[in-house]
């Protein structure tokens, strides 16, 4: 039996704690957030993405089905709705708060898991190995420390090589709505709900659990003139004129249940287990989840890549019960081959998506990215059998190479993905100027 300290009680930490406890380890889960309030509300401060749209992809469902089937069943019982595409499971419709609440309930009631509310100040070491964590000045001894502190976590910052990163190139705002009793759903165009690219911006509706939807507007980071749709008055005016979004947010169909929430400073990041010398600097310390990899949240891959990591790590720890260093090195190899490719994909596809938002034509002298290849499937349905596994995260981005020649032929004909009819960027700027609140004099 091993004493394990896990820093971070997001989905990654909660999943890992529960699985390890069921395999006989004594786990202490540390997080600054105390969990849901007595009235059921949950601010989850410090987790920017908590109340933004989420897609629970099928790989997440599969991980739960393998390692925590009771949690998967509890999610459905809590209102998460299975998604079927042509009769095949494709994920769950669920808000992050519902998903995390169910995971947390499983972890905090699991024998062998102790939850501590506090701030992890530093990882402690003894004779060159991790020996625990200092929490608000107090010492928590452990044989294994797992850093699952999230995309903003800076624990043990100096014990790995610097991250590789790049801007996603976009920012967004979102708001959640509750459908009124008896209200029928609005229009949909994809398994998650509605995804629409207009001239200069994106409008997306995520259908979630308990008759709720999350509605988002995405712009290029550099398009400051659209940034003012973060104001509630402006946001509501904009969604009222955008096709699809207008139907979902019609006051006769739904009512807002959150503030207008910004999603800014979005970055793709990757950082493995090794230091600049190519070594594990502190055996017994393993980094996991978003502290290893983050990708553009508008693609909804974060929980999938993090829980895939957690499943791999817990399996490797079982394979190497007395050799944490071997498990760490094997885990780093797994992340290099199975997680980093998603980061690499965003590093090339995000700039391409930004160029499409800006209205630029596709430059065939450049390599086609995943954005180009998946878009070409709209013009050539024969690409669908190759594109679909990638879109479902059942195949790595490299699988799209088989579709690249046919996609290139599509663009060589002059075809390009055209924006949908609707208000242009310039139309929205005019509307923003008309509805933006006047600053109050100091």
GROMACS .gro file of C-alpha atoms in nm, residues 35-417:
model
  383
   35UNK     CA    1  -1.646   2.177  -0.317
   36UNK     CA    2  -2.012   2.259  -0.377
   37UNK     CA    3  -2.186   2.491  -0.132
   38UNK     CA    4  -2.475   2.371   0.082
   39UNK     CA    5  -2.725   2.519  -0.163
   40UNK     CA    6  -2.570   2.323  -0.451
   41UNK     CA    7  -2.396   2.619  -0.616
   42UNK     CA    8  -2.030   2.584  -0.703
   43UNK     CA    9  -1.818   2.880  -0.811
   44UNK     CA   10  -1.499   2.671  -0.859
   45UNK     CA   11  -1.279   2.980  -0.835
   46UNK     CA   12  -0.956   2.967  -1.030
   47UNK     CA   13  -1.097   2.726  -1.289
   48UNK     CA   14  -1.177   2.959  -1.578
   49UNK     CA   15  -1.341   2.692  -1.791
   50UNK     CA   16  -1.572   2.549  -1.522
   51UNK     CA   17  -1.895   2.718  -1.639
   52UNK     CA   18  -1.804   2.736  -2.008
   53UNK     CA   19  -1.939   2.488  -2.266
   54UNK     CA   20  -1.811   2.133  -2.239
   55UNK     CA   21  -1.835   1.826  -2.456
   56UNK     CA   22  -1.798   1.487  -2.288
   57UNK     CA   23  -1.645   1.294  -2.573
   58UNK     CA   24  -1.680   0.919  -2.617
   59UNK     CA   25  -1.316   0.849  -2.512
   60UNK     CA   26  -1.409   0.997  -2.172
   61UNK     CA   27  -1.711   0.769  -2.149
   62UNK     CA   28  -1.493   0.474  -2.249
   63UNK     CA   29  -1.233   0.550  -1.980
   64UNK     CA   30  -1.505   0.567  -1.716
   65UNK     CA   31  -1.666   0.250  -1.849
   66UNK     CA   32  -1.339   0.062  -1.811
   67UNK     CA   33  -1.215   0.194  -1.477
   68UNK     CA   34  -1.515   0.354  -1.300
   69UNK     CA   35  -1.833   0.213  -1.454
   70UNK     CA   36  -2.039   0.315  -1.151
   71UNK     CA   37  -1.940   0.678  -1.211
   72UNK     CA   38  -2.044   0.656  -1.575
   73UNK     CA   39  -2.381   0.521  -1.466
   74UNK     CA   40  -2.412   0.793  -1.201
   75UNK     CA   41  -2.352   1.059  -1.465
   76UNK     CA   42  -2.646   0.936  -1.671
   77UNK     CA   43  -2.857   0.912  -1.355
   78UNK     CA   44  -2.764   1.275  -1.280
   79UNK     CA   45  -2.903   1.385  -1.615
   80UNK     CA   46  -2.613   1.352  -1.861
   81UNK     CA   47  -2.761   1.250  -2.196
   82UNK     CA   48  -2.595   0.989  -2.421
   83UNK     CA   49  -2.515   1.111  -2.774
   84UNK     CA   50  -2.571   0.872  -3.062
   85UNK     CA   51  -2.443   0.925  -3.416
   86UNK     CA   52  -2.597   0.682  -3.665
   87UNK     CA   53  -2.672   0.452  -3.373
   88UNK     CA   54  -2.317   0.459  -3.234
   89UNK     CA   55  -2.227   0.619  -2.898
   90UNK     CA   56  -2.045   0.950  -2.938
   91UNK     CA   57  -2.029   1.091  -2.585
   92UNK     CA   58  -2.252   1.260  -2.329
   93UNK     CA   59  -2.428   1.594  -2.315
   94UNK     CA   60  -2.326   1.736  -1.978
   95UNK     CA   61  -2.215   2.056  -1.815
   96UNK     CA   62  -1.876   2.054  -1.645
   97UNK     CA   63  -2.043   2.121  -1.309
   98UNK     CA   64  -2.255   1.805  -1.344
   99UNK     CA   65  -1.962   1.594  -1.461
  100UNK     CA   66  -1.731   1.712  -1.184
  101UNK     CA   67  -1.997   1.693  -0.914
  102UNK     CA   68  -2.054   1.323  -0.987
  103UNK     CA   69  -1.681   1.248  -0.997
  104UNK     CA   70  -1.626   1.434  -0.673
  105UNK     CA   71  -1.908   1.248  -0.499
  106UNK     CA   72  -1.742   0.919  -0.593
  107UNK     CA   73  -1.400   1.032  -0.473
  108UNK     CA   74  -1.500   1.183  -0.139
  109UNK     CA   75  -1.702   0.876  -0.043
  110UNK     CA   76  -1.439   0.626  -0.157
  111UNK     CA   77  -1.269   0.443   0.133
  112UNK     CA   78  -0.900   0.525   0.114
  113UNK     CA   79  -0.948   0.881  -0.015
  114UNK     CA   80  -0.902   1.177   0.220
  115UNK     CA   81  -0.985   1.525   0.091
  116UNK     CA   82  -0.790   1.821   0.229
  117UNK     CA   83  -0.882   2.182   0.153
  118UNK     CA   84  -0.570   2.394   0.127
  119UNK     CA   85  -0.296   2.533  -0.094
  120UNK     CA   86  -0.001   2.313  -0.192
  121UNK     CA   87   0.304   2.531  -0.133
  122UNK     CA   88   0.580   2.295  -0.244
  123UNK     CA   89   0.677   1.936  -0.306
  124UNK     CA   90   0.900   1.798  -0.031
  125UNK     CA   91   1.196   1.572  -0.095
  126UNK     CA   92   1.413   1.337   0.104
  127UNK     CA   93   1.732   1.176  -0.024
  128UNK     CA   94   1.656   1.268  -0.383
  129UNK     CA   95   1.296   1.146  -0.388
  130UNK     CA   96   0.957   1.310  -0.344
  131UNK     CA   97   0.851   1.277   0.020
  132UNK     CA   98   0.525   1.471   0.037
  133UNK     CA   99   0.370   1.814   0.003
  134UNK     CA  100   0.368   2.123   0.222
  135UNK     CA  101   0.008   2.244   0.251
  136UNK     CA  102  -0.040   2.590   0.401
  137UNK     CA  103   0.275   2.530   0.602
  138UNK     CA  104   0.179   2.182   0.726
  139UNK     CA  105   0.358   1.867   0.608
  140UNK     CA  106   0.172   1.589   0.427
  141UNK     CA  107   0.400   1.287   0.392
  142UNK     CA  108   0.363   1.072   0.082
  143UNK     CA  109   0.549   0.806  -0.114
  144UNK     CA  110   0.416   0.940  -0.444
  145UNK     CA  111   0.312   1.295  -0.535
  146UNK     CA  112   0.092   1.355  -0.840
  147UNK     CA  113   0.067   1.711  -0.964
  148UNK     CA  114  -0.278   1.751  -1.121
  149UNK     CA  115  -0.307   2.119  -1.032
  150UNK     CA  116  -0.445   2.226  -1.371
  151UNK     CA  117  -0.357   2.466  -1.650
  152UNK     CA  118  -0.274   2.745  -1.405
  153UNK     CA  119  -0.078   2.526  -1.164
  154UNK     CA  120   0.283   2.618  -1.089
  155UNK     CA  121   0.372   2.347  -0.839
  156UNK     CA  122   0.731   2.219  -0.870
  157UNK     CA  123   0.786   2.470  -1.148
  158UNK     CA  124   1.163   2.426  -1.156
  159UNK     CA  125   1.168   2.047  -1.184
  160UNK     CA  126   1.086   2.014  -1.555
  161UNK     CA  127   1.205   2.154  -1.883
  162UNK     CA  128   1.018   2.470  -1.994
  163UNK     CA  129   0.687   2.418  -2.170
  164UNK     CA  130   0.638   2.443  -2.544
  165UNK     CA  131   0.342   2.667  -2.614
  166UNK     CA  132   0.157   2.885  -2.859
  167UNK     CA  133  -0.147   3.112  -2.866
  168UNK     CA  134  -0.473   2.957  -2.980
  169UNK     CA  135  -0.546   3.280  -3.167
  170UNK     CA  136  -0.907   3.312  -3.053
  171UNK     CA  137  -1.111   3.437  -2.758
  172UNK     CA  138  -1.472   3.370  -2.675
  173UNK     CA  139  -1.762   3.450  -2.445
  174UNK     CA  140  -2.035   3.212  -2.336
  175UNK     CA  141  -2.352   3.200  -2.135
  176UNK     CA  142  -2.568   2.914  -2.011
  177UNK     CA  143  -2.945   2.903  -2.060
  178UNK     CA  144  -3.223   2.690  -1.912
  179UNK     CA  145  -3.497   2.580  -2.147
  180UNK     CA  146  -3.841   2.676  -2.023
  181UNK     CA  147  -4.086   2.399  -1.929
  182UNK     CA  148  -4.225   2.239  -2.242
  183UNK     CA  149  -3.991   2.432  -2.473
  184UNK     CA  150  -3.870   2.245  -2.780
  185UNK     CA  151  -3.498   2.240  -2.869
  186UNK     CA  152  -3.364   2.486  -3.124
  187UNK     CA  153  -3.179   2.394  -3.445
  188UNK     CA  154  -2.881   2.155  -3.444
  189UNK     CA  155  -2.609   2.078  -3.696
  190UNK     CA  156  -2.378   1.842  -3.509
  191UNK     CA  157  -2.382   1.585  -3.227
  192UNK     CA  158  -2.297   1.856  -2.971
  193UNK     CA  159  -2.563   2.098  -3.092
  194UNK     CA  160  -2.505   2.381  -3.339
  195UNK     CA  161  -2.173   2.491  -3.488
  196UNK     CA  162  -2.188   2.786  -3.728
  197UNK     CA  163  -1.908   2.982  -3.895
  198UNK     CA  164  -2.014   3.325  -4.010
  199UNK     CA  165  -1.814   3.602  -4.175
  200UNK     CA  166  -1.552   3.682  -3.910
  201UNK     CA  167  -1.685   3.492  -3.609
  202UNK     CA  168  -1.824   3.161  -3.481
  203UNK     CA  169  -2.152   3.089  -3.306
  204UNK     CA  170  -2.184   2.760  -3.116
  205UNK     CA  171  -2.460   2.604  -2.907
  206UNK     CA  172  -2.371   2.311  -2.681
  207UNK     CA  173  -2.676   2.110  -2.577
  208UNK     CA  174  -2.603   2.000  -2.220
  209UNK     CA  175  -2.778   1.815  -1.937
  210UNK     CA  176  -3.101   1.899  -1.753
  211UNK     CA  177  -3.246   2.099  -2.045
  212UNK     CA  178  -2.959   2.349  -2.042
  213UNK     CA  179  -2.752   2.487  -2.330
  214UNK     CA  180  -2.427   2.682  -2.346
  215UNK     CA  181  -2.411   2.948  -2.617
  216UNK     CA  182  -2.074   3.088  -2.723
  217UNK     CA  183  -1.938   3.352  -2.959
  218UNK     CA  184  -1.577   3.319  -3.079
  219UNK     CA  185  -1.360   3.584  -3.241
  220UNK     CA  186  -1.000   3.623  -3.346
  221UNK     CA  187  -0.783   3.740  -3.058
  222UNK     CA  188  -0.673   4.039  -3.259
  223UNK     CA  189  -1.029   4.145  -3.341
  224UNK     CA  190  -1.069   4.391  -3.055
  225UNK     CA  191  -1.380   4.549  -3.206
  226UNK     CA  192  -1.579   4.233  -3.125
  227UNK     CA  193  -1.442   4.211  -2.771
  228UNK     CA  194  -1.721   4.427  -2.633
  229UNK     CA  195  -1.973   4.146  -2.674
  230UNK     CA  196  -1.858   4.052  -2.323
  231UNK     CA  197  -2.106   4.310  -2.189
  232UNK     CA  198  -2.440   4.141  -2.107
  233UNK     CA  199  -2.645   4.398  -2.300
  234UNK     CA  200  -2.425   4.360  -2.606
  235UNK     CA  201  -2.408   3.981  -2.583
  236UNK     CA  202  -2.785   3.947  -2.566
  237UNK     CA  203  -2.830   4.186  -2.857
  238UNK     CA  204  -2.580   3.988  -3.067
  239UNK     CA  205  -2.723   3.642  -3.001
  240UNK     CA  206  -3.070   3.774  -3.086
  241UNK     CA  207  -2.963   3.843  -3.446
  242UNK     CA  208  -2.736   3.545  -3.518
  243UNK     CA  209  -2.924   3.261  -3.692
  244UNK     CA  210  -2.951   2.954  -3.472
  245UNK     CA  211  -2.836   3.133  -3.159
  246UNK     CA  212  -3.143   3.356  -3.183
  247UNK     CA  213  -3.376   3.057  -3.173
  248UNK     CA  214  -3.206   2.897  -2.873
  249UNK     CA  215  -3.192   3.219  -2.670
  250UNK     CA  216  -3.541   3.341  -2.754
  251UNK     CA  217  -3.699   3.446  -2.420
  252UNK     CA  218  -4.000   3.236  -2.517
  253UNK     CA  219  -3.772   2.930  -2.524
  254UNK     CA  220  -3.504   2.982  -2.257
  255UNK     CA  221  -3.370   3.206  -1.982
  256UNK     CA  222  -3.006   3.282  -1.893
  257UNK     CA  223  -2.875   3.113  -1.577
  258UNK     CA  224  -2.515   3.239  -1.572
  259UNK     CA  225  -2.331   3.562  -1.632
  260UNK     CA  226  -2.166   3.626  -1.968
  261UNK     CA  227  -1.831   3.456  -1.913
  262UNK     CA  228  -1.509   3.542  -2.100
  263UNK     CA  229  -1.259   3.287  -2.227
  264UNK     CA  230  -0.935   3.471  -2.300
  265UNK     CA  231  -0.557   3.420  -2.301
  266UNK     CA  232  -0.602   3.074  -2.450
  267UNK     CA  233  -0.285   2.878  -2.513
  268UNK     CA  234  -0.179   2.536  -2.632
  269UNK     CA  235   0.089   2.397  -2.402
  270UNK     CA  236   0.293   2.081  -2.367
  271UNK     CA  237   0.540   1.989  -2.096
  272UNK     CA  238   0.662   1.636  -2.028
  273UNK     CA  239   0.804   1.476  -1.715
  274UNK     CA  240   1.172   1.534  -1.787
  275UNK     CA  241   1.405   1.821  -1.704
  276UNK     CA  242   1.640   1.994  -1.947
  277UNK     CA  243   1.892   1.713  -1.907
  278UNK     CA  244   1.635   1.456  -2.014
  279UNK     CA  245   1.598   1.311  -1.664
  280UNK     CA  246   1.325   1.283  -1.401
  281UNK     CA  247   1.448   1.553  -1.165
  282UNK     CA  248   1.261   1.422  -0.861
  283UNK     CA  249   1.159   1.055  -0.870
  284UNK     CA  250   0.824   1.005  -0.703
  285UNK     CA  251   0.677   1.326  -0.850
  286UNK     CA  252   0.456   1.282  -1.157
  287UNK     CA  253   0.281   1.556  -1.352
  288UNK     CA  254  -0.063   1.479  -1.491
  289UNK     CA  255  -0.348   1.633  -1.690
  290UNK     CA  256  -0.349   1.997  -1.793
  291UNK     CA  257  -0.005   2.056  -1.641
  292UNK     CA  258   0.120   1.822  -1.914
  293UNK     CA  259  -0.098   1.933  -2.205
  294UNK     CA  260  -0.362   2.195  -2.280
  295UNK     CA  261  -0.527   2.246  -2.615
  296UNK     CA  262  -0.763   2.505  -2.760
  297UNK     CA  263  -1.077   2.473  -2.543
  298UNK     CA  264  -1.303   2.555  -2.835
  299UNK     CA  265  -1.225   2.203  -2.966
  300UNK     CA  266  -1.331   2.039  -2.638
  301UNK     CA  267  -1.043   1.793  -2.606
  302UNK     CA  268  -0.914   1.882  -2.259
  303UNK     CA  269  -1.095   1.631  -2.036
  304UNK     CA  270  -1.045   1.356  -2.294
  305UNK     CA  271  -0.667   1.400  -2.310
  306UNK     CA  272  -0.643   1.439  -1.931
  307UNK     CA  273  -0.847   1.129  -1.843
  308UNK     CA  274  -0.660   0.930  -2.107
  309UNK     CA  275  -0.341   1.032  -1.931
  310UNK     CA  276  -0.484   0.934  -1.593
  311UNK     CA  277  -0.592   0.592  -1.720
  312UNK     CA  278  -0.246   0.533  -1.864
  313UNK     CA  279  -0.069   0.644  -1.547
  314UNK     CA  280  -0.280   0.435  -1.309
  315UNK     CA  281  -0.224   0.134  -1.533
  316UNK     CA  282   0.152   0.189  -1.543
  317UNK     CA  283   0.170   0.229  -1.166
  318UNK     CA  284  -0.001  -0.111  -1.139
  319UNK     CA  285   0.250  -0.259  -1.385
  320UNK     CA  286   0.545  -0.116  -1.189
  321UNK     CA  287   0.430  -0.136  -0.826
  322UNK     CA  288   0.781  -0.106  -0.682
  323UNK     CA  289   0.946   0.113  -0.946
  324UNK     CA  290   0.786   0.456  -0.972
  325UNK     CA  291   1.073   0.584  -1.187
  326UNK     CA  292   1.005   0.317  -1.449
  327UNK     CA  293   0.635   0.404  -1.442
  328UNK     CA  294   0.717   0.775  -1.482
  329UNK     CA  295   0.942   0.716  -1.783
  330UNK     CA  296   0.685   0.488  -1.944
  331UNK     CA  297   0.417   0.749  -1.881
  332UNK     CA  298   0.630   1.019  -2.042
  333UNK     CA  299   0.668   0.794  -2.347
  334UNK     CA  300   0.291   0.746  -2.359
  335UNK     CA  301   0.231   1.121  -2.348
  336UNK     CA  302   0.488   1.180  -2.621
  337UNK     CA  303   0.320   0.936  -2.859
  338UNK     CA  304  -0.048   0.970  -2.765
  339UNK     CA  305  -0.102   1.317  -2.611
  340UNK     CA  306   0.155   1.549  -2.766
  341UNK     CA  307   0.020   1.484  -3.120
  342UNK     CA  308  -0.300   1.668  -3.020
  343UNK     CA  309  -0.092   1.965  -2.903
  344UNK     CA  310   0.108   1.955  -3.227
  345UNK     CA  311  -0.215   1.939  -3.427
  346UNK     CA  312  -0.344   2.259  -3.265
  347UNK     CA  313  -0.015   2.436  -3.322
  348UNK     CA  314  -0.074   2.406  -3.696
  349UNK     CA  315  -0.454   2.395  -3.720
  350UNK     CA  316  -0.531   2.691  -3.492
  351UNK     CA  317  -0.353   2.946  -3.714
  352UNK     CA  318  -0.532   2.794  -4.015
  353UNK     CA  319  -0.868   2.831  -3.841
  354UNK     CA  320  -0.789   3.193  -3.759
  355UNK     CA  321  -0.707   3.261  -4.124
  356UNK     CA  322  -1.042   3.110  -4.224
  357UNK     CA  323  -1.219   3.337  -3.974
  358UNK     CA  324  -1.040   3.632  -4.129
  359UNK     CA  325  -1.176   3.533  -4.470
  360UNK     CA  326  -0.841   3.433  -4.622
  361UNK     CA  327  -0.838   3.184  -4.907
  362UNK     CA  328  -0.658   2.855  -4.854
  363UNK     CA  329  -0.296   2.864  -4.974
  364UNK     CA  330  -0.227   2.534  -5.149
  365UNK     CA  331   0.148   2.596  -5.138
  366UNK     CA  332   0.127   2.524  -4.764
  367UNK     CA  333   0.063   2.183  -4.611
  368UNK     CA  334  -0.305   2.123  -4.543
  369UNK     CA  335  -0.391   2.114  -4.174
  370UNK     CA  336  -0.658   1.913  -3.997
  371UNK     CA  337  -0.892   2.213  -4.026
  372UNK     CA  338  -0.860   2.208  -4.404
  373UNK     CA  339  -0.892   1.831  -4.438
  374UNK     CA  340  -1.199   1.797  -4.217
  375UNK     CA  341  -1.366   2.091  -4.392
  376UNK     CA  342  -1.306   1.926  -4.730
  377UNK     CA  343  -1.522   1.633  -4.618
  378UNK     CA  344  -1.823   1.865  -4.665
  379UNK     CA  345  -1.743   1.873  -5.037
  380UNK     CA  346  -1.625   1.512  -5.069
  381UNK     CA  347  -1.823   1.275  -4.845
  382UNK     CA  348  -1.582   0.992  -4.933
  383UNK     CA  349  -1.341   1.152  -4.686
  384UNK     CA  350  -1.581   1.091  -4.397
  385UNK     CA  351  -1.453   0.740  -4.302
  386UNK     CA  352  -1.106   0.889  -4.249
  387UNK     CA  353  -1.215   1.217  -4.093
  388UNK     CA  354  -1.475   1.079  -3.849
  389UNK     CA  355  -1.235   0.878  -3.627
  390UNK     CA  356  -1.012   1.184  -3.591
  391UNK     CA  357  -1.307   1.409  -3.503
  392UNK     CA  358  -1.416   1.155  -3.240
  393UNK     CA  359  -1.059   1.134  -3.103
  394UNK     CA  360  -1.050   0.764  -3.186
  395UNK     CA  361  -0.758   0.819  -3.424
  396UNK     CA  362  -0.457   1.048  -3.390
  397UNK     CA  363  -0.412   1.350  -3.619
  398UNK     CA  364  -0.157   1.157  -3.825
  399UNK     CA  365  -0.445   0.943  -3.954
  400UNK     CA  366  -0.560   1.237  -4.168
  401UNK     CA  367  -0.255   1.199  -4.393
  402UNK     CA  368  -0.453   0.936  -4.586
  403UNK     CA  369  -0.714   1.198  -4.672
  404UNK     CA  370  -0.475   1.480  -4.763
  405UNK     CA  371  -0.443   1.409  -5.140
  406UNK     CA  372  -0.821   1.393  -5.190
  407UNK     CA  373  -0.869   1.706  -4.979
  408UNK     CA  374  -0.611   1.891  -5.186
  409UNK     CA  375  -0.801   1.793  -5.502
  410UNK     CA  376  -1.116   1.947  -5.350
  411UNK     CA  377  -0.944   2.282  -5.301
  412UNK     CA  378  -0.778   2.265  -5.642
  413UNK     CA  379  -1.126   2.290  -5.797
  414UNK     CA  380  -1.170   2.631  -5.635
  415UNK     CA  381  -1.402   2.510  -5.360
  416UNK     CA  382  -1.353   2.661  -5.017
  417UNK     CA  383  -1.556   2.651  -4.694
   0.00000   0.00000   0.00000
